[in-house]
Amino acid sequence: MRLVVIGVNHKTAPVALRERLALVGDDVNVALKQLETFTDGSVIVSTCNRTEIYALVPVMPEAVAKSETQEAAVSGSSHVSAAAISAHIVKIKTWLAEFKQLSLIDIDPYLYVHRDTHALTHWLRVAAGLDSMILGEPQILGQIKRSVHLAQEQNVLSNQLGWIVDQVFAAAKRVRNETKVGAQAVSLSFAAAKLVTQIFDDLPSRTLLIVAAGEMNRLVATHIAGLGVGRVIICNRNPERAEALAAELRHPNRRVDVRTLQELPDVLAEADIVSSCSGSMDLLIDKIMTVQALKRRRYQPMLMIDLAVPRDIDSSISRIDDIYLYSVDDLQHVIAGNIEQRRQAAVDAELLVSQLVVEVDRRFQVRQVGKDIQQYRAHTQEKVDKLLHASIAKLQQDDASPEEILIELSRRLTQSLTHSPSKLMRKAAREGDSELLNFVVSGLTDTHRGR
């Protein structure tokens, strides 16, 4: 399938490394264009918990040359050797390290690599929420769709990669519809809301500050506002998006204000609960800003939830008294409750994923073999035409013998058309591959008998 995935997630790398490898904002567009120069299409998925590159390894020129033989046609004209795939994997790893200005030696131990059907299995598991920090969370599928949309905007989503993406989305939908892995899925936003209830009890008197009005914070705001907080402040670069979220949250018993991101230092002291999840590469809330806010609050407790990667809130703030700071990694220790039902459902989901991967791979092979057959026939026709034109040229000579020329044409056609199968049979016999030998001999015998 030529599909490879290279990345890190919450299982393989700490948040400090994940935030250094994160590809957000304009970085994604630049990265996609650079990857296009040595891949046959790519999709970059970068969230709080993972940064992954899904790419198609290009067909190597030497592999294309081999397609001139029957042997290469049997293995597929788009065949790429294991060594060639490994070389491209190293190239993508090296590119990632250089793009993020990191040492490959330092990041390589944290990177995982999957290829072909294993890469497809991984992508499907990720899309179905089976590889998430919180089992069954639905946000990841939307994040993948947005990543695919970015690849489409940059014109780097090749036809074959687009076909694979369609299969992944369809399969993920089946997993969610046919199993209970997504039923009442615990999400980061739900975990954040649960933290609020553990720390505060008089919620109508509390103020929630939302820093950045993206999808994750929208979910957090919805969950926490639903608990009954009396006021919400939204700080965002884009005022239109902030106003759209404010419209969703406004309620007769709830005041909602919109402020600019530049006003964050001023409004921080008004917040009992802070949830930040931006795409910024810089800290938005530092220690000095927090100490000043805490002083203005007369040291009333503050809950800070940093869902961003890279982090929005200085991690050293956690050492300040009366500040409760939770990062993405911290939340997995906070999430509690009975998740046994989801774990049981995950067993069914994993089984379905395995079945779906087999189905997709079979459809891919059927799709691909049509191209291989077409290419093989075209190449065969090219050789026949070449011999035929040579024979016609000889026939046009004055001293030409039509009978001798036709006999010679017949002989050369026979040699040309039987050379590759004969070579393949000799190789199978030499390597002791009786299964391949019997398959080829049986197939040629059936053809000879006109079946």
Short mmCIF file of N, CA, C and O in Angstrom, two decimals, residues 321-432:
data_model
loop_
_atom_site.label_atom_id
_atom_site.label_comp_id
_atom_site.label_asym_id
_atom_site.label_seq_id
_atom_site.Cartn_x
_atom_site.Cartn_y
_atom_site.Cartn_z
N ASP A 321 1.15 28.53 45.68
CA ASP A 321 0.02 28.19 46.55
C ASP A 321 -1.27 28.79 46.00
O ASP A 321 -1.26 29.88 45.41
N ASP A 322 -2.34 28.07 46.19
CA ASP A 322 -3.69 28.49 45.78
C ASP A 322 -3.91 28.42 44.27
O ASP A 322 -4.95 28.86 43.77
N ILE A 323 -2.93 27.86 43.53
CA ILE A 323 -3.10 27.63 42.09
C ILE A 323 -3.14 26.13 41.83
O ILE A 323 -2.24 25.39 42.25
N TYR A 324 -4.18 25.68 41.17
CA TYR A 324 -4.29 24.28 40.77
C TYR A 324 -4.14 24.22 39.25
O TYR A 324 -5.06 24.59 38.52
N LEU A 325 -2.96 23.80 38.81
CA LEU A 325 -2.67 23.77 37.37
C LEU A 325 -2.63 22.33 36.87
O LEU A 325 -1.93 21.49 37.43
N TYR A 326 -3.39 22.07 35.81
CA TYR A 326 -3.43 20.74 35.21
C TYR A 326 -3.11 20.84 33.72
O TYR A 326 -3.72 21.63 32.99
N SER A 327 -2.14 20.02 33.29
CA SER A 327 -1.81 19.95 31.87
C SER A 327 -2.58 18.80 31.23
O SER A 327 -3.32 18.08 31.91
N VAL A 328 -2.38 18.62 29.94
CA VAL A 328 -3.04 17.51 29.24
C VAL A 328 -2.65 16.18 29.88
O VAL A 328 -3.50 15.31 30.11
N ASP A 329 -1.36 16.01 30.19
CA ASP A 329 -0.91 14.76 30.79
C ASP A 329 -1.51 14.56 32.18
O ASP A 329 -1.79 13.43 32.58
N ASP A 330 -1.69 15.65 32.92
CA ASP A 330 -2.27 15.54 34.26
C ASP A 330 -3.70 15.01 34.23
O ASP A 330 -4.14 14.30 35.13
N LEU A 331 -4.42 15.38 33.18
CA LEU A 331 -5.84 15.05 33.13
C LEU A 331 -6.10 13.55 33.11
O LEU A 331 -7.11 13.08 33.60
N GLN A 332 -5.16 12.80 32.55
CA GLN A 332 -5.39 11.36 32.50
C GLN A 332 -5.38 10.75 33.90
O GLN A 332 -5.95 9.67 34.11
N HIS A 333 -4.75 11.44 34.85
CA HIS A 333 -4.76 10.96 36.23
C HIS A 333 -6.01 11.43 36.98
O HIS A 333 -6.32 10.93 38.06
N VAL A 334 -6.68 12.39 36.38
CA VAL A 334 -7.87 12.94 37.02
C VAL A 334 -9.11 12.17 36.57
O VAL A 334 -10.07 11.98 37.33
N ILE A 335 -9.09 11.72 35.32
CA ILE A 335 -10.26 11.03 34.77
C ILE A 335 -10.53 9.77 35.58
O ILE A 335 -9.68 8.92 35.72
N ALA A 336 -11.71 9.67 36.09
CA ALA A 336 -12.07 8.53 36.91
C ALA A 336 -13.43 8.00 36.48
O ALA A 336 -13.96 8.37 35.44
N GLY A 337 -13.97 7.14 37.29
CA GLY A 337 -15.28 6.59 36.95
C GLY A 337 -15.14 5.23 36.34
O GLY A 337 -14.05 4.70 36.13
N ASN A 338 -16.25 4.67 36.04
CA ASN A 338 -16.28 3.32 35.51
C ASN A 338 -16.13 3.33 33.99
O ASN A 338 -17.04 3.70 33.27
N ILE A 339 -14.97 2.93 33.51
CA ILE A 339 -14.75 2.87 32.07
C ILE A 339 -14.68 1.42 31.59
O ILE A 339 -14.28 1.15 30.46
N GLU A 340 -15.09 0.52 32.46
CA GLU A 340 -15.03 -0.90 32.10
C GLU A 340 -15.91 -1.21 30.89
O GLU A 340 -15.55 -2.03 30.04
N GLN A 341 -17.05 -0.54 30.80
CA GLN A 341 -17.94 -0.78 29.67
C GLN A 341 -17.27 -0.40 28.35
O GLN A 341 -17.36 -1.12 27.35
N ARG A 342 -16.56 0.71 28.37
CA ARG A 342 -15.87 1.13 27.16
C ARG A 342 -14.72 0.18 26.83
O ARG A 342 -14.42 -0.09 25.67
N ARG A 343 -14.06 -0.33 27.88
CA ARG A 343 -12.97 -1.27 27.63
C ARG A 343 -13.50 -2.57 27.03
O ARG A 343 -12.87 -3.16 26.15
N GLN A 344 -14.63 -3.02 27.51
CA GLN A 344 -15.23 -4.22 26.94
C GLN A 344 -15.66 -3.96 25.50
O GLN A 344 -15.48 -4.80 24.62
N ALA A 345 -16.23 -2.78 25.26
CA ALA A 345 -16.64 -2.43 23.91
C ALA A 345 -15.43 -2.32 22.99
O ALA A 345 -15.51 -2.60 21.79
N ALA A 346 -14.30 -1.91 23.57
CA ALA A 346 -13.08 -1.76 22.77
C ALA A 346 -12.61 -3.10 22.21
O ALA A 346 -12.00 -3.14 21.13
N VAL A 347 -12.88 -4.18 22.94
CA VAL A 347 -12.52 -5.51 22.44
C VAL A 347 -13.27 -5.79 21.14
O VAL A 347 -12.69 -6.25 20.14
N ASP A 348 -14.57 -5.50 21.14
CA ASP A 348 -15.37 -5.67 19.92
C ASP A 348 -14.89 -4.72 18.82
O ASP A 348 -14.84 -5.10 17.65
N ALA A 349 -14.54 -3.51 19.22
CA ALA A 349 -14.10 -2.51 18.23
C ALA A 349 -12.78 -2.93 17.60
O ALA A 349 -12.59 -2.78 16.39
N GLU A 350 -11.86 -3.45 18.41
CA GLU A 350 -10.57 -3.89 17.87
C GLU A 350 -10.75 -5.04 16.88
O GLU A 350 -10.09 -5.10 15.84
N LEU A 351 -11.67 -5.95 17.20
CA LEU A 351 -11.95 -7.07 16.30
C LEU A 351 -12.52 -6.55 14.98
O LEU A 351 -12.13 -7.00 13.90
N LEU A 352 -13.43 -5.59 15.08
CA LEU A 352 -14.03 -5.01 13.88
C LEU A 352 -12.98 -4.27 13.06
O LEU A 352 -12.97 -4.35 11.82
N VAL A 353 -12.07 -3.58 13.73
CA VAL A 353 -10.99 -2.88 13.03
C VAL A 353 -10.16 -3.87 12.22
O VAL A 353 -9.84 -3.63 11.05
N SER A 354 -9.83 -5.01 12.83
CA SER A 354 -9.03 -6.02 12.13
C SER A 354 -9.76 -6.51 10.88
O SER A 354 -9.15 -6.68 9.81
N GLN A 355 -11.06 -6.73 11.01
CA GLN A 355 -11.85 -7.19 9.86
C GLN A 355 -11.91 -6.12 8.77
O GLN A 355 -11.79 -6.42 7.57
N LEU A 356 -12.08 -4.88 9.20
CA LEU A 356 -12.19 -3.79 8.23
C LEU A 356 -10.87 -3.55 7.50
O LEU A 356 -10.86 -3.21 6.32
N VAL A 357 -9.76 -3.72 8.20
CA VAL A 357 -8.46 -3.56 7.55
C VAL A 357 -8.29 -4.60 6.45
O VAL A 357 -7.81 -4.28 5.35
N VAL A 358 -8.72 -5.83 6.72
CA VAL A 358 -8.64 -6.88 5.71
C VAL A 358 -9.51 -6.51 4.51
O VAL A 358 -9.11 -6.67 3.35
N GLU A 359 -10.72 -5.99 4.79
CA GLU A 359 -11.63 -5.60 3.70
C GLU A 359 -11.03 -4.46 2.87
O GLU A 359 -11.07 -4.49 1.64
N VAL A 360 -10.48 -3.47 3.53
CA VAL A 360 -9.90 -2.33 2.81
C VAL A 360 -8.70 -2.78 1.99
O VAL A 360 -8.54 -2.38 0.84
N ASP A 361 -7.86 -3.61 2.60
CA ASP A 361 -6.69 -4.10 1.88
C ASP A 361 -7.10 -4.90 0.65
O ASP A 361 -6.48 -4.78 -0.42
N ARG A 362 -8.15 -5.71 0.78
CA ARG A 362 -8.62 -6.49 -0.37
C ARG A 362 -9.14 -5.56 -1.46
O ARG A 362 -8.84 -5.75 -2.65
N ARG A 363 -9.90 -4.53 -1.07
CA ARG A 363 -10.39 -3.57 -2.07
C ARG A 363 -9.24 -2.84 -2.73
O ARG A 363 -9.27 -2.55 -3.93
N PHE A 364 -8.22 -2.54 -1.94
CA PHE A 364 -7.05 -1.85 -2.49
C PHE A 364 -6.34 -2.74 -3.52
O PHE A 364 -5.95 -2.26 -4.59
N GLN A 365 -6.19 -4.02 -3.18
CA GLN A 365 -5.50 -4.93 -4.10
C GLN A 365 -6.28 -5.07 -5.41
O GLN A 365 -5.70 -5.09 -6.49
N VAL A 366 -7.62 -5.18 -5.28
CA VAL A 366 -8.45 -5.28 -6.48
C VAL A 366 -8.31 -4.01 -7.31
O VAL A 366 -8.20 -4.04 -8.54
N ARG A 367 -8.33 -2.86 -6.61
CA ARG A 367 -8.20 -1.58 -7.29
C ARG A 367 -6.83 -1.47 -7.97
O ARG A 367 -6.72 -0.99 -9.10
N GLN A 368 -5.80 -1.92 -7.26
CA GLN A 368 -4.44 -1.78 -7.77
C GLN A 368 -4.15 -2.74 -8.90
O GLN A 368 -3.47 -2.40 -9.86
N VAL A 369 -4.68 -3.99 -8.79
CA VAL A 369 -4.36 -4.98 -9.81
C VAL A 369 -4.92 -4.58 -11.17
O VAL A 369 -4.35 -4.92 -12.22
N GLY A 370 -6.01 -3.84 -11.17
CA GLY A 370 -6.55 -3.35 -12.43
C GLY A 370 -5.55 -2.44 -13.13
O GLY A 370 -5.35 -2.54 -14.35
N LYS A 371 -4.89 -1.59 -12.35
CA LYS A 371 -3.87 -0.70 -12.92
C LYS A 371 -2.66 -1.51 -13.38
O LYS A 371 -2.08 -1.25 -14.43
N ASP A 372 -2.30 -2.53 -12.57
CA ASP A 372 -1.15 -3.36 -12.93
C ASP A 372 -1.40 -4.12 -14.23
O ASP A 372 -0.51 -4.22 -15.09
N ILE A 373 -2.61 -4.68 -14.35
CA ILE A 373 -2.95 -5.42 -15.57
C ILE A 373 -2.91 -4.49 -16.78
O ILE A 373 -2.38 -4.83 -17.84
N GLN A 374 -3.49 -3.31 -16.61
CA GLN A 374 -3.51 -2.33 -17.71
C GLN A 374 -2.09 -1.96 -18.12
O GLN A 374 -1.76 -1.88 -19.31
N GLN A 375 -1.23 -1.75 -17.12
CA GLN A 375 0.15 -1.37 -17.41
C GLN A 375 0.91 -2.52 -18.07
O GLN A 375 1.68 -2.32 -19.02
N TYR A 376 0.68 -3.75 -17.57
CA TYR A 376 1.35 -4.91 -18.15
C TYR A 376 0.91 -5.13 -19.60
O TYR A 376 1.73 -5.41 -20.48
N ARG A 377 -0.39 -5.00 -19.84
CA ARG A 377 -0.89 -5.17 -21.21
C ARG A 377 -0.32 -4.09 -22.14
O ARG A 377 0.03 -4.38 -23.30
N ALA A 378 -0.26 -2.88 -21.64
CA ALA A 378 0.28 -1.79 -22.47
C ALA A 378 1.74 -2.04 -22.81
O ALA A 378 2.18 -1.81 -23.95
N HIS A 379 2.50 -2.53 -21.82
CA HIS A 379 3.91 -2.81 -22.07
C HIS A 379 4.07 -3.97 -23.05
O HIS A 379 4.92 -3.93 -23.96
N THR A 380 3.22 -5.00 -22.89
CA THR A 380 3.27 -6.14 -23.82
C THR A 380 2.92 -5.69 -25.23
O THR A 380 3.58 -6.08 -26.21
N GLN A 381 1.88 -4.87 -25.34
CA GLN A 381 1.48 -4.38 -26.65
C GLN A 381 2.59 -3.55 -27.29
O GLN A 381 2.82 -3.60 -28.51
N GLU A 382 3.30 -2.81 -26.46
CA GLU A 382 4.41 -2.00 -26.96
C GLU A 382 5.50 -2.88 -27.57
O GLU A 382 6.05 -2.58 -28.64
N LYS A 383 5.80 -4.00 -26.88
CA LYS A 383 6.82 -4.91 -27.41
C LYS A 383 6.34 -5.58 -28.71
O LYS A 383 7.12 -5.73 -29.67
N VAL A 384 5.05 -5.98 -28.73
CA VAL A 384 4.49 -6.60 -29.93
C VAL A 384 4.53 -5.62 -31.11
O VAL A 384 4.90 -5.98 -32.23
N ASP A 385 4.13 -4.38 -30.84
CA ASP A 385 4.13 -3.37 -31.90
C ASP A 385 5.54 -3.13 -32.44
O ASP A 385 5.74 -2.95 -33.66
N LYS A 386 6.52 -3.15 -31.55
CA LYS A 386 7.90 -2.93 -31.96
C LYS A 386 8.36 -4.04 -32.90
O LYS A 386 8.99 -3.78 -33.95
N LEU A 387 8.03 -5.29 -32.53
CA LEU A 387 8.41 -6.43 -33.38
C LEU A 387 7.65 -6.39 -34.71
O LEU A 387 8.21 -6.69 -35.78
N LEU A 388 6.38 -6.03 -34.63
CA LEU A 388 5.55 -5.99 -35.82
C LEU A 388 6.05 -4.93 -36.80
O LEU A 388 6.14 -5.17 -38.02
N HIS A 389 6.39 -3.76 -36.29
CA HIS A 389 6.88 -2.69 -37.16
C HIS A 389 8.20 -3.07 -37.81
O HIS A 389 8.45 -2.75 -38.99
N ALA A 390 9.04 -3.79 -37.06
CA ALA A 390 10.32 -4.25 -37.62
C ALA A 390 10.07 -5.24 -38.76
O ALA A 390 10.75 -5.20 -39.79
N SER A 391 9.06 -6.12 -38.55
CA SER A 391 8.74 -7.10 -39.59
C SER A 391 8.16 -6.43 -40.83
O SER A 391 8.47 -6.80 -41.97
N ILE A 392 7.31 -5.45 -40.63
CA ILE A 392 6.72 -4.72 -41.77
C ILE A 392 7.82 -4.02 -42.56
O ILE A 392 7.80 -4.00 -43.80
N ALA A 393 8.78 -3.45 -41.85
CA ALA A 393 9.90 -2.77 -42.54
C ALA A 393 10.68 -3.75 -43.40
O ALA A 393 11.10 -3.43 -44.53
N LYS A 394 10.88 -4.98 -42.89
CA LYS A 394 11.60 -5.99 -43.66
C LYS A 394 10.79 -6.42 -44.89
O LYS A 394 11.34 -6.69 -45.96
N LEU A 395 9.45 -6.53 -44.68
CA LEU A 395 8.59 -6.93 -45.81
C LEU A 395 8.63 -5.94 -46.95
O LEU A 395 8.39 -6.28 -48.12
N GLN A 396 8.93 -4.69 -46.62
CA GLN A 396 8.95 -3.65 -47.64
C GLN A 396 10.26 -3.65 -48.45
O GLN A 396 10.39 -2.90 -49.41
N GLN A 397 11.20 -4.47 -48.02
CA GLN A 397 12.44 -4.58 -48.78
C GLN A 397 12.22 -5.47 -50.01
O GLN A 397 11.45 -6.42 -49.98
N ASP A 398 12.95 -5.18 -51.08
CA ASP A 398 12.73 -5.88 -52.36
C ASP A 398 13.01 -7.37 -52.28
O ASP A 398 12.31 -8.19 -52.86
N ASP A 399 14.07 -7.73 -51.56
CA ASP A 399 14.45 -9.14 -51.51
C ASP A 399 13.85 -9.88 -50.32
O ASP A 399 14.33 -10.94 -49.93
N ALA A 400 12.82 -9.30 -49.71
CA ALA A 400 12.23 -9.89 -48.51
C ALA A 400 11.47 -11.17 -48.83
O ALA A 400 10.80 -11.27 -49.86
N SER A 401 11.58 -12.15 -47.91
CA SER A 401 10.81 -13.40 -48.01
C SER A 401 9.71 -13.36 -46.96
O SER A 401 10.00 -13.50 -45.76
N PRO A 402 8.45 -13.15 -47.35
CA PRO A 402 7.36 -13.04 -46.38
C PRO A 402 7.30 -14.23 -45.42
O PRO A 402 7.06 -14.06 -44.22
N GLU A 403 7.52 -15.42 -45.96
CA GLU A 403 7.43 -16.62 -45.12
C GLU A 403 8.50 -16.61 -44.03
O GLU A 403 8.22 -16.88 -42.86
N GLU A 404 9.75 -16.26 -44.41
CA GLU A 404 10.83 -16.23 -43.42
C GLU A 404 10.60 -15.14 -42.37
O GLU A 404 10.88 -15.32 -41.18
N ILE A 405 10.10 -14.01 -42.85
CA ILE A 405 9.85 -12.89 -41.91
C ILE A 405 8.75 -13.25 -40.92
O ILE A 405 8.84 -12.94 -39.73
N LEU A 406 7.69 -13.90 -41.37
CA LEU A 406 6.60 -14.30 -40.48
C LEU A 406 7.07 -15.35 -39.48
O LEU A 406 6.66 -15.34 -38.30
N ILE A 407 7.89 -16.29 -39.97
CA ILE A 407 8.44 -17.31 -39.06
C ILE A 407 9.29 -16.65 -37.98
O ILE A 407 9.21 -16.98 -36.80
N GLU A 408 10.15 -15.70 -38.42
CA GLU A 408 10.99 -14.98 -37.48
C GLU A 408 10.16 -14.16 -36.50
O GLU A 408 10.44 -14.11 -35.29
N LEU A 409 9.09 -13.52 -36.97
CA LEU A 409 8.20 -12.75 -36.10
C LEU A 409 7.55 -13.66 -35.07
O LEU A 409 7.47 -13.31 -33.87
N SER A 410 7.09 -14.82 -35.51
CA SER A 410 6.46 -15.77 -34.60
C SER A 410 7.44 -16.22 -33.52
O SER A 410 7.10 -16.30 -32.33
N ARG A 411 8.67 -16.52 -33.95
CA ARG A 411 9.69 -16.98 -33.00
C ARG A 411 10.01 -15.90 -31.96
O ARG A 411 10.07 -16.17 -30.76
N ARG A 412 10.20 -14.67 -32.43
CA ARG A 412 10.55 -13.58 -31.52
C ARG A 412 9.39 -13.22 -30.58
O ARG A 412 9.61 -12.89 -29.42
N LEU A 413 8.16 -13.30 -31.09
CA LEU A 413 7.00 -13.06 -30.22
C LEU A 413 6.93 -14.11 -29.13
O LEU A 413 6.66 -13.80 -27.95
N THR A 414 7.17 -15.37 -29.51
CA THR A 414 7.14 -16.45 -28.52
C THR A 414 8.22 -16.24 -27.46
O THR A 414 7.97 -16.37 -26.25
N GLN A 415 9.42 -15.88 -27.90
CA GLN A 415 10.51 -15.63 -26.95
C GLN A 415 10.18 -14.47 -26.02
O GLN A 415 10.41 -14.53 -24.81
N SER A 416 9.63 -13.41 -26.61
CA SER A 416 9.34 -12.22 -25.82
C SER A 416 8.26 -12.47 -24.78
O SER A 416 8.38 -12.07 -23.62
N LEU A 417 7.21 -13.18 -25.18
CA LEU A 417 6.07 -13.38 -24.29
C LEU A 417 6.31 -14.48 -23.25
O LEU A 417 5.63 -14.52 -22.23
N THR A 418 7.27 -15.38 -23.52
CA THR A 418 7.53 -16.45 -22.56
C THR A 418 8.76 -16.20 -21.72
O THR A 418 9.04 -16.95 -20.77
N HIS A 419 9.52 -15.15 -22.05
CA HIS A 419 10.77 -14.89 -21.32
C HIS A 419 10.51 -14.65 -19.82
O HIS A 419 11.13 -15.30 -18.96
N SER A 420 9.62 -13.72 -19.51
CA SER A 420 9.38 -13.37 -18.11
C SER A 420 8.79 -14.52 -17.30
O SER A 420 9.27 -14.81 -16.20
N PRO A 421 7.75 -15.23 -17.79
CA PRO A 421 7.24 -16.38 -17.04
C PRO A 421 8.32 -17.45 -16.85
O PRO A 421 8.41 -18.06 -15.78
N SER A 422 9.13 -17.68 -17.86
CA SER A 422 10.19 -18.68 -17.74
C SER A 422 11.21 -18.26 -16.68
O SER A 422 11.66 -19.09 -15.86
N LYS A 423 11.57 -16.97 -16.69
CA LYS A 423 12.50 -16.46 -15.69
C LYS A 423 11.93 -16.60 -14.29
O LYS A 423 12.65 -16.95 -13.33
N LEU A 424 10.64 -16.33 -14.15
CA LEU A 424 9.99 -16.43 -12.84
C LEU A 424 9.96 -17.87 -12.36
O LEU A 424 10.20 -18.15 -11.18
N MET A 425 9.68 -18.83 -13.27
CA MET A 425 9.66 -20.24 -12.89
C MET A 425 11.05 -20.71 -12.47
O MET A 425 11.20 -21.46 -11.49
N ARG A 426 12.09 -20.29 -13.19
CA ARG A 426 13.45 -20.69 -12.84
C ARG A 426 13.83 -20.13 -11.46
O ARG A 426 14.46 -20.82 -10.67
N LYS A 427 13.43 -18.90 -11.21
CA LYS A 427 13.74 -18.30 -9.91
C LYS A 427 13.02 -19.04 -8.78
O LYS A 427 13.62 -19.33 -7.73
N ALA A 428 11.74 -19.37 -8.99
CA ALA A 428 10.98 -20.09 -7.97
C ALA A 428 11.59 -21.46 -7.70
O ALA A 428 11.70 -21.91 -6.55
N ALA A 429 12.03 -22.15 -8.78
CA ALA A 429 12.65 -23.47 -8.63
C ALA A 429 13.99 -23.35 -7.91
O ALA A 429 14.30 -24.15 -7.02
N ARG A 430 14.77 -22.33 -8.27
CA ARG A 430 16.08 -22.13 -7.66
C ARG A 430 15.97 -21.83 -6.17
O ARG A 430 16.81 -22.26 -5.37
N GLU A 431 14.94 -21.08 -5.79
CA GLU A 431 14.76 -20.70 -4.39
C GLU A 431 13.90 -21.69 -3.61
O GLU A 431 13.62 -21.48 -2.42
N GLY A 432 13.45 -22.74 -4.28
CA GLY A 432 12.66 -23.76 -3.61
C GLY A 432 11.27 -23.31 -3.24
O GLY A 432 10.65 -23.86 -2.32
#
